[in-house]
C-alpha cells in the first residue's frame, strides 16, 4: 500500500487527572525527522514517543505537538494541621521583621498542601506519561489512516499517467509498419528518379529483380536502424512493474520511493534511446510526451513515503 508523507491528525483524551491533546503533522523529507513541541512536564516521555513513532513511520519531517490541561479538583485536597501550624509559625516570624506580610489565601494553602505530597505527585506524573503514550498512539492511528487516504489519491493519479504512457507506446507500435512502408516507397521513388537523371534508359539495363533486391536491402538496413521493439518492450515491462507497485495491498518494509526512482531512471533511459532511433516527427513528439509523463510521475513520487 502506498502512503503519502503529507498528512495531519490530532486526538484528545480525557482521564481522571485532566485532558491531553496530541497533534501530528508531516511534510516531505528524505528521511524520518521528528521534532517535538511538548511541555517540560512531559519531556521525560520524549524518548518513548520517538521510539513509538520510529517503529511505524519511515519517512517525512514530522512535528509532534502535545498540550495538556490539569483538572483542578481542590475538594479532594486535605489541609493537614501540622502544615497549617508550621505556616502560622513561619508567618509570625516573618511579621516580626516585615509587618506588612499578609497571610496566604485558601487557594495558596491548598496548592502548597498538594505540593507537599511528593509520593502522590510521582503517581500523577506516571499517569500523565502513560496517558501521553496512549493518546499519541491513537493520534498516530488516525495519522497513518490519513496518509493511506492521500496515498490512494497519489496512486490513482500516477496510474492515470501510466495509462497515458501505455496509449502513447501503443501508438508508436502501430506507426512502425507504416513508417517502414513509407520509407520503402520513398526509397524506390528516389532510386527511379536518380536512374532517370543519370541514364534515361537505365531501367533497360537493370532487371526488376536487381532493383527489388537493392530496395529490399536498403529497407532492411533502415528497419534495423529504427527497430525499437526492445525499447518498447522494456518500457511496457517498467509500466507493468510500476502499476503493480502502486496497486499492491501488502505493505513493504523498504521505502517505496527508492524503487520508484529506479523505475523512472530506467524509463528515461529507454525513452532517450527511442528518441535517438526516431526518424519520424510524430514519434519524436511522442518521445517528448513520454518524458513529460515520467517527470510528472517523479514529482508525484516525491510525496510517497
Coordinates of N, CA and C in Angstrom, one line a residue, residues 36-140:
X36 N 9.8 17.7 18.3 CA 8.8 17.7 19.4 C 8.5 19.1 19.9
X37 N 7.3 19.4 20.2 CA 6.9 20.6 20.9 C 5.9 20.2 22.0
X38 N 6.6 19.9 23.2 CA 5.8 19.4 24.3 C 6.2 20.1 25.6
X39 N 5.3 20.1 26.5 CA 5.6 20.8 27.8 C 6.7 20.2 28.5
X40 N 7.4 21.0 29.3 CA 8.6 20.4 30.1 C 8.1 19.3 31.0
X41 N 6.9 19.4 31.5 CA 6.5 18.4 32.5 C 6.4 17.0 31.8
X42 N 6.2 16.9 30.5 CA 6.1 15.7 29.8 C 7.4 15.4 28.9
X43 N 8.4 16.1 29.2 CA 9.6 15.9 28.4 C 10.2 14.5 28.6
X44 N 10.0 13.9 29.7 CA 10.5 12.6 30.0 C 9.9 11.5 29.1
X45 N 8.8 11.9 28.4 CA 8.2 10.9 27.5 C 8.8 10.9 26.1
X46 N 9.7 11.9 25.9 CA 10.2 12.1 24.5 C 10.9 10.9 23.9
X47 N 11.7 10.2 24.7 CA 12.4 9.0 24.2 C 11.5 7.9 23.8
X48 N 10.5 7.7 24.7 CA 9.5 6.6 24.4 C 8.6 7.0 23.2
X49 N 8.3 8.3 23.1 CA 7.5 8.7 21.9 C 8.3 8.6 20.6
X50 N 9.5 8.9 20.6 CA 10.4 8.8 19.4 C 10.4 7.4 19.0
X51 N 10.6 6.5 19.9 CA 10.7 5.0 19.6 C 9.3 4.6 19.0
X52 N 8.2 5.0 19.6 CA 6.9 4.6 19.1 C 6.7 5.1 17.7
X53 N 7.0 6.3 17.4 CA 6.8 6.9 16.1 C 7.8 6.3 15.0
X54 N 9.0 6.0 15.4 CA 10.0 5.4 14.5 C 9.6 4.0 14.1
X55 N 8.9 3.3 14.9 CA 8.6 1.9 14.6 C 7.5 1.9 13.5
X56 N 6.7 2.9 13.4 CA 5.6 2.9 12.5 C 5.6 3.8 11.3
X57 N 6.6 4.7 11.3 CA 6.8 5.7 10.2 C 8.2 5.5 9.6
X58 N 8.4 5.8 8.3 CA 9.7 5.6 7.7 C 10.3 6.9 7.2
X59 N 9.5 7.8 6.6 CA 10.0 9.0 6.0 C 9.1 10.2 6.4
X60 N 9.6 11.4 6.2 CA 8.8 12.6 6.4 C 9.4 13.4 7.6
X61 N 9.2 14.7 7.5 CA 9.5 15.7 8.5 C 8.3 15.8 9.4
X62 N 8.3 15.2 10.6 CA 7.2 15.1 11.5 C 7.3 16.1 12.6
X63 N 6.2 16.8 12.8 CA 6.1 17.7 14.0 C 5.1 17.2 15.0
X64 N 5.5 17.0 16.2 CA 4.6 16.5 17.3 C 4.3 17.6 18.3
X65 N 3.1 17.9 18.4 CA 2.7 19.0 19.4 C 1.8 18.3 20.5
X66 N 2.2 18.5 21.7 CA 1.4 17.9 22.8 C 1.1 19.0 23.8
X67 N -0.2 19.1 24.2 CA -0.6 20.0 25.3 C -1.5 19.3 26.2
X68 N -1.6 19.9 27.4 CA -2.5 19.2 28.4 C -3.1 20.2 29.3
X69 N -4.2 19.8 30.0 CA -4.9 20.7 30.9 C -5.2 19.8 32.2
X70 N -4.7 20.3 33.3 CA -5.0 19.5 34.5 C -6.4 19.9 35.1
X71 N -7.0 18.9 35.7 CA -8.3 19.1 36.4 C -8.1 19.5 37.8
X72 N -8.5 20.7 38.1 CA -8.4 21.3 39.4 C -9.5 20.8 40.3
X73 N -9.3 19.7 41.0 CA -10.3 19.2 42.0 C -9.8 19.4 43.4
X74 N -10.0 20.7 43.9 CA -9.4 21.0 45.2 C -10.2 20.4 46.3
X75 N -11.4 19.9 46.0 CA -12.2 19.3 47.1 C -11.6 18.0 47.7
X76 N -10.7 17.4 46.9 CA -10.0 16.2 47.4 C -8.7 16.5 48.1
X77 N -8.3 17.8 48.1 CA -7.0 18.1 48.8 C -7.3 18.4 50.3
X78 N -6.6 17.7 51.1 CA -6.7 17.9 52.5 C -5.7 18.8 53.1
X79 N -6.1 19.7 54.0 CA -5.2 20.5 54.7 C -4.8 19.9 56.0
X80 N -3.5 19.6 56.1 CA -3.0 19.0 57.3 C -2.7 20.0 58.4
X81 N -3.1 19.7 59.6 CA -2.9 20.6 60.8 C -1.5 20.9 61.0
X82 N -0.6 19.9 60.8 CA 0.8 20.1 61.1 C 1.3 21.2 60.1
X83 N 0.9 21.1 58.8 CA 1.3 22.1 57.8 C 0.8 23.5 58.2
X84 N -0.5 23.6 58.5 CA -1.0 24.9 58.9 C -0.3 25.5 60.1
X85 N 0.0 24.7 61.1 CA 0.7 25.2 62.3 C 2.1 25.7 61.9
X86 N 2.8 24.9 61.0 CA 4.1 25.3 60.6 C 4.1 26.6 59.8
X87 N 3.0 26.8 58.9 CA 2.9 28.0 58.2 C 2.6 29.2 59.1
X88 N 1.7 29.0 60.1 CA 1.4 30.1 61.0 C 2.6 30.5 61.8
X89 N 3.4 29.6 62.2 CA 4.6 29.9 63.0 C 5.6 30.7 62.1
X90 N 5.8 30.3 60.9 CA 6.7 31.0 60.0 C 6.2 32.4 59.6
X91 N 4.8 32.5 59.5 CA 4.2 33.8 59.2 C 4.4 34.8 60.3
X92 N 4.3 34.3 61.6 CA 4.5 35.2 62.7 C 6.0 35.7 62.8
X93 N 6.9 34.7 62.5 CA 8.3 35.1 62.5 C 8.6 36.2 61.4
X94 N 8.0 36.0 60.2 CA 8.2 36.9 59.1 C 7.6 38.3 59.5
X95 N 6.4 38.3 60.2 CA 5.8 39.6 60.5 C 6.5 40.4 61.6
X96 N 7.4 39.7 62.4 CA 8.2 40.4 63.3 C 9.2 41.3 62.6
X97 N 9.6 40.9 61.4 CA 10.6 41.7 60.7 C 9.9 42.5 59.6
X98 N 8.9 41.9 58.9 CA 8.2 42.6 57.9 C 6.7 42.7 58.3
X99 N 6.3 43.8 58.8 CA 5.0 43.9 59.4 C 3.9 43.8 58.3
X100 N 4.2 44.1 57.1 CA 3.1 44.1 56.0 C 3.0 42.8 55.3
X101 N 3.6 41.7 55.8 CA 3.4 40.4 55.2 C 2.0 39.9 55.5
X102 N 1.3 39.6 54.4 CA -0.1 39.1 54.5 C -0.2 37.6 54.6
X103 N -1.2 37.1 55.3 CA -1.3 35.6 55.3 C -1.7 35.0 53.9
X104 N -1.3 33.8 53.7 CA -1.7 33.2 52.4 C -3.2 32.9 52.3
X105 N -3.7 32.9 51.0 CA -5.1 32.7 50.8 C -5.4 31.2 50.9
X106 N -6.6 30.8 50.9 CA -7.0 29.4 50.9 C -6.5 28.7 49.7
X107 N -6.6 29.3 48.5 CA -6.1 28.7 47.3 C -4.6 28.4 47.4
X108 N -3.9 29.3 47.9 CA -2.4 29.1 48.1 C -2.1 28.0 49.1
X109 N -2.9 27.9 50.1 CA -2.8 26.9 51.1 C -3.0 25.5 50.5
X110 N -4.1 25.4 49.7 CA -4.4 24.2 49.1 C -3.3 23.7 48.1
X111 N -2.8 24.7 47.3 CA -1.7 24.4 46.4 C -0.5 23.9 47.1
X112 N -0.2 24.6 48.2 CA 1.0 24.3 49.0 C 0.9 22.9 49.6
X113 N -0.3 22.6 50.1 CA -0.5 21.3 50.7 C -0.4 20.2 49.7
X114 N -0.8 20.4 48.5 CA -0.7 19.4 47.4 C 0.7 19.2 47.0
X115 N 1.5 20.3 47.0 CA 2.9 20.2 46.6 C 3.7 19.5 47.6
X116 N 3.3 19.4 48.9 CA 4.0 18.7 49.9 C 3.7 17.2 50.0
X117 N 3.1 16.7 48.9 CA 2.8 15.3 48.9 C 3.5 14.7 47.7
X118 N 4.9 14.5 47.8 CA 5.7 14.0 46.7 C 5.3 12.7 46.1
X119 N 4.9 11.7 47.0 CA 4.6 10.4 46.5 C 3.3 10.5 45.6
X120 N 2.4 11.3 46.0 CA 1.2 11.4 45.1 C 1.5 12.1 43.8
X121 N 2.4 13.1 43.8 CA 2.8 13.7 42.6 C 3.5 12.8 41.7
X122 N 4.3 11.9 42.2 CA 5.0 10.9 41.4 C 4.1 10.0 40.7
X123 N 3.0 9.6 41.4 CA 2.0 8.7 40.8 C 1.3 9.5 39.7
X124 N 1.0 10.8 39.9 CA 0.3 11.5 38.9 C 1.2 11.7 37.6
X125 N 2.5 11.9 37.9 CA 3.4 12.1 36.7 C 3.4 10.8 35.9
X126 N 3.5 9.6 36.6 CA 3.4 8.4 35.8 C 2.1 8.2 35.0
X127 N 1.0 8.6 35.6 CA -0.3 8.6 35.0 C -0.3 9.5 33.7
X128 N 0.3 10.7 33.8 CA 0.3 11.6 32.7 C 1.2 11.0 31.6
X129 N 2.3 10.4 31.9 CA 3.2 9.8 30.9 C 2.5 8.6 30.2
X130 N 1.8 7.8 30.9 CA 1.1 6.7 30.3 C 0.0 7.2 29.4
X131 N -0.7 8.2 29.8 CA -1.8 8.8 29.0 C -1.2 9.5 27.8
X132 N 0.0 10.0 27.9 CA 0.7 10.7 26.8 C 1.0 9.7 25.7
X133 N 1.5 8.5 26.1 CA 1.8 7.5 25.1 C 0.6 6.9 24.5
X134 N -0.5 6.7 25.3 CA -1.7 6.1 24.7 C -2.4 7.1 23.7
X135 N -2.4 8.4 24.1 CA -3.0 9.4 23.2 C -2.2 9.5 21.9
X136 N -0.9 9.5 22.0 CA -0.1 9.6 20.8 C -0.3 8.4 19.9
X137 N -0.5 7.2 20.5 CA -0.8 6.0 19.6 C -2.1 6.2 18.9
X138 N -3.1 6.7 19.6 CA -4.4 6.9 18.9 C -4.3 8.0 17.8
X139 N -3.6 9.1 18.1 CA -3.3 10.1 17.1 C -2.6 9.5 15.9
X140 N -1.6 8.6 16.2 CA -0.8 8.0 15.2 C -1.7 7.1 14.3

